[in-house]
Structures are given as structure tokens and as C-alpha cells.
Amino acid sequence: MGAASAILLVLITILFPPLGVYAISGCGADLLINICLTLLGALPGHIHAFYLEYVYYDRREQSKLGRFNAARAPGIYSERIQNGGHGYGTIAQETI
């Protein structure tokens, strides 16, 4: 399910970058920045959207491995992207 949703998100972002950003960050500063960049031209909006998606999925995979990157990614204002889509709280430990 994770790979299929990532591929679908990439296809949506290729067609309309703000929709891809909205899917991962919601309505906020990152979406507004992406809309402005998309209005300036196609390339800046796409670069920004793919950067946000890269950080989102990288942080998501790192948290699944039990690693948490406390450093904030530069230029990203959404907490949802900063923590890979996971809310606040503890990471469940595997029981043996």
C-alpha cells in the first residue's frame, strides 16, 4: 500500500504540484508557498513539491526503523512533513 500511494502521489504532483503538497501537508504555509511557486512557473512548483515529498517519505521510513531526526528540514513549515506523517507521542517498541 505504501509504494502504490507514493506512486499515485508522484503522478498527481507531476500534473498539479499544489494538490500533491496538500495531500501530504494539508492547508498551511507549505501549500501557500507551493501555489505561489507554481504560479511563477511550472519548474519551481514541481521542485518544491518533490522536495516536500522526499522529506516526508524519508522521515516516515526513518521513524519506522526507530530513528527520529530531531533536526528540522530547512524550508518546511508543516509539522506533518517534519515528522513523516506521524503524530506526537512515543514510538511503539517491538515485544519479543
XYZ file of C-alpha atoms in Angstrom, residues 13 16-18 21 33-53:
26
model
C 2.316 16.060 -8.285
C -0.638 19.652 -10.409
C 2.018 20.256 -7.695
C -0.206 22.046 -5.133
C 1.565 19.183 -1.416
C 4.340 28.706 -0.899
C 3.821 25.958 -3.458
C 0.854 27.728 -5.044
C 2.934 30.896 -5.396
C 5.874 28.984 -6.873
C 3.588 27.160 -9.302
C 2.141 30.483 -10.458
C 5.683 31.744 -11.107
C 6.325 28.809 -13.414
C 5.987 25.071 -13.594
C 9.536 24.152 -12.567
C 9.795 25.939 -9.175
C 6.474 24.484 -8.009
C 7.476 20.965 -9.029
C 10.894 21.207 -7.363
C 9.337 22.432 -4.112
C 6.631 19.755 -4.166
C 9.074 16.910 -4.798
C 11.384 18.222 -2.053
C 8.493 18.143 0.423
C 7.536 14.636 -0.657
